[in-house]
XYZ file of C-alpha atoms in Angstrom:
195
model
C 91.337 99.994 122.119
C 88.633 99.250 119.585
C 87.110 101.383 116.907
C 87.265 102.718 113.382
C 90.760 103.468 112.178
C 92.881 104.384 109.171
C 93.725 101.927 106.404
C 96.284 99.422 107.745
C 97.718 98.849 104.258
C 99.369 102.263 104.539
C 100.994 101.106 107.792
C 102.110 97.903 106.072
C 103.813 100.024 103.412
C 105.633 102.046 106.070
C 106.740 98.891 107.894
C 107.988 97.327 104.652
C 109.986 100.498 103.923
C 111.421 100.398 107.454
C 112.400 96.727 107.016
C 114.212 97.567 103.774
C 115.931 100.552 105.398
C 117.058 98.371 108.327
C 118.920 96.140 105.846
C 116.521 93.207 105.948
C 117.475 90.906 103.053
C 114.491 90.276 100.776
C 112.103 92.274 102.938
C 109.425 91.657 100.272
C 109.537 87.864 100.803
C 106.384 86.585 102.485
C 105.215 83.113 103.450
C 102.036 82.360 101.509
C 99.727 79.782 103.089
C 97.058 78.102 100.961
C 94.843 75.040 101.305
C 93.780 72.540 98.695
C 90.206 71.478 97.937
C 90.340 68.952 100.808
C 91.586 71.460 103.356
C 95.246 70.339 103.424
C 97.550 73.338 104.014
C 100.777 74.239 102.267
C 103.113 77.203 102.738
C 105.937 78.655 100.620
C 107.634 82.005 100.119
C 106.609 84.405 97.369
C 107.932 87.849 96.505
C 105.567 90.745 97.047
C 105.557 92.886 93.905
C 103.038 95.597 94.719
C 101.074 97.012 97.654
C 97.939 98.943 96.798
C 94.822 100.088 98.582
C 93.050 96.944 97.359
C 95.702 94.416 98.396
C 99.080 92.741 98.017
C 100.276 91.407 94.643
C 102.455 88.421 93.760
C 102.970 86.393 90.562
C 103.125 82.668 89.843
C 102.224 79.803 87.549
C 98.499 78.986 87.794
C 99.293 75.295 87.241
C 101.692 75.252 90.227
C 100.634 73.767 93.535
C 99.765 77.213 94.907
C 97.861 78.074 91.727
C 95.828 74.866 91.963
C 95.129 75.538 95.655
C 93.958 79.083 94.938
C 91.662 77.818 92.178
C 90.087 75.381 94.651
C 89.981 77.755 97.616
C 90.820 81.461 97.207
C 91.320 82.031 100.951
C 94.985 82.584 101.792
C 97.357 84.168 104.260
C 100.658 86.013 103.826
C 103.135 86.452 106.695
C 106.187 88.713 106.707
C 108.903 88.550 109.376
C 111.548 91.254 109.633
C 114.092 90.259 112.278
C 116.227 93.397 111.956
C 113.182 95.650 112.396
C 111.696 93.472 115.208
C 108.366 93.302 113.374
C 106.041 90.943 111.579
C 102.746 91.254 109.744
C 100.090 88.669 108.918
C 97.520 89.363 106.186
C 94.484 87.087 105.766
C 91.998 87.401 102.942
C 90.827 86.210 99.555
C 93.023 86.011 96.501
C 91.865 87.020 93.054
C 93.722 86.738 89.745
C 94.914 89.918 88.106
C 93.605 90.986 84.726
C 95.444 89.968 81.556
C 96.469 93.605 81.103
C 98.027 93.750 84.592
C 99.857 90.441 84.088
C 101.130 91.507 80.661
C 102.346 94.842 82.021
C 104.398 93.205 84.765
C 105.687 90.464 82.430
C 107.312 93.046 80.154
C 109.243 94.463 83.147
C 110.814 91.130 84.088
C 114.399 90.332 83.079
C 114.576 88.240 79.896
C 116.268 85.374 81.746
C 113.369 85.245 84.213
C 110.879 85.247 81.344
C 112.660 82.316 79.659
C 112.925 80.338 82.905
C 109.246 80.924 83.650
C 108.193 79.906 80.132
C 110.312 76.735 80.346
C 109.226 75.611 83.826
C 106.235 73.416 84.511
C 106.309 74.633 88.092
C 105.755 72.052 90.843
C 105.666 69.137 88.378
C 108.213 66.292 88.605
C 111.090 66.347 86.087
C 113.361 63.548 84.912
C 116.527 65.652 85.096
C 117.574 69.250 85.620
C 119.302 69.094 82.242
C 115.888 68.750 80.557
C 114.871 72.111 82.036
C 118.133 73.774 80.981
C 117.716 72.389 77.442
C 114.168 73.767 77.306
C 115.429 77.226 78.324
C 118.027 76.993 75.518
C 115.357 75.950 73.010
C 113.179 78.923 73.967
C 116.183 81.263 73.812
C 116.753 80.206 70.210
C 113.046 80.334 69.364
C 112.608 83.892 70.659
C 116.011 85.238 69.622
C 115.562 88.864 68.607
C 111.899 88.955 69.692
C 109.989 89.419 72.925
C 109.268 86.331 75.026
C 105.467 86.025 75.197
C 103.823 85.649 78.586
C 102.624 82.062 79.022
C 98.860 81.840 79.557
C 99.419 79.874 82.770
C 101.523 82.647 84.363
C 99.736 85.528 86.050
C 99.501 87.629 89.152
C 97.257 87.390 92.156
C 96.112 90.039 94.581
C 95.462 89.112 98.196
C 92.543 91.325 99.231
C 92.801 91.549 103.020
C 90.039 91.101 105.538
C 92.402 90.912 108.562
C 95.864 92.380 109.107
C 97.824 91.794 112.286
C 100.856 93.894 113.214
C 103.371 92.470 115.714
C 106.246 94.414 117.249
C 108.844 92.915 119.600
C 108.633 94.290 123.120
C 110.682 92.645 125.847
C 110.312 90.829 128.164
C 107.921 89.022 125.814
C 105.362 91.812 126.082
C 105.049 92.063 122.319
C 102.701 94.665 120.884
C 99.979 93.077 118.727
C 97.252 94.959 116.908
C 94.611 93.294 114.758
C 92.739 95.203 112.050
C 89.483 93.667 110.781
C 87.557 94.817 107.708
C 83.785 94.806 108.071
C 81.302 96.530 105.755
C 84.091 98.434 104.039
C 85.555 99.866 107.272
C 88.608 98.856 109.261
C 88.446 98.514 113.038
C 91.325 97.587 115.318
C 91.918 95.998 118.676
C 94.944 95.060 120.722
C 95.714 91.384 121.347
C 97.480 89.759 124.263
C 101.037 88.734 123.409
């Protein structure tokens, strides 16, 4: 089966909703794979915060390892695995930073404790002791007592704009259903893959 098809991001949204309904803990957690400027890969989990027609959104510190990787090479991949729903999705594409307005809007929705922890952390950098981090959170708590915690310049969101999305559904005996969607010239086409 090959040909033009509907937007697979709508299907991703339905599958994410199904994973949540099935009781999957942290269904929005995806493994984000990036590579540095020399092509060395790294993977870690991020929390998906938004799914839109133009991609998948997550937030992080731009000075973190993932932020440095994305600055050097904006190609990335996100993978979601939902054991209880017997499904997984892989999304490959290019990542672009969100606008300041988008980052500010989301920042104001975060719990105050998360804002303080984010402002205090020099994510991915070595630290002498955990107590230093806790003291920095306390210092910022006192500094911003009674006022809003400003969004640090180094903290923003990214949107993974997909060019390929693969849907995998468990089918026994190991006859899993795989469908790959590829974006070309603004149109999605799909084809089935061998398990």
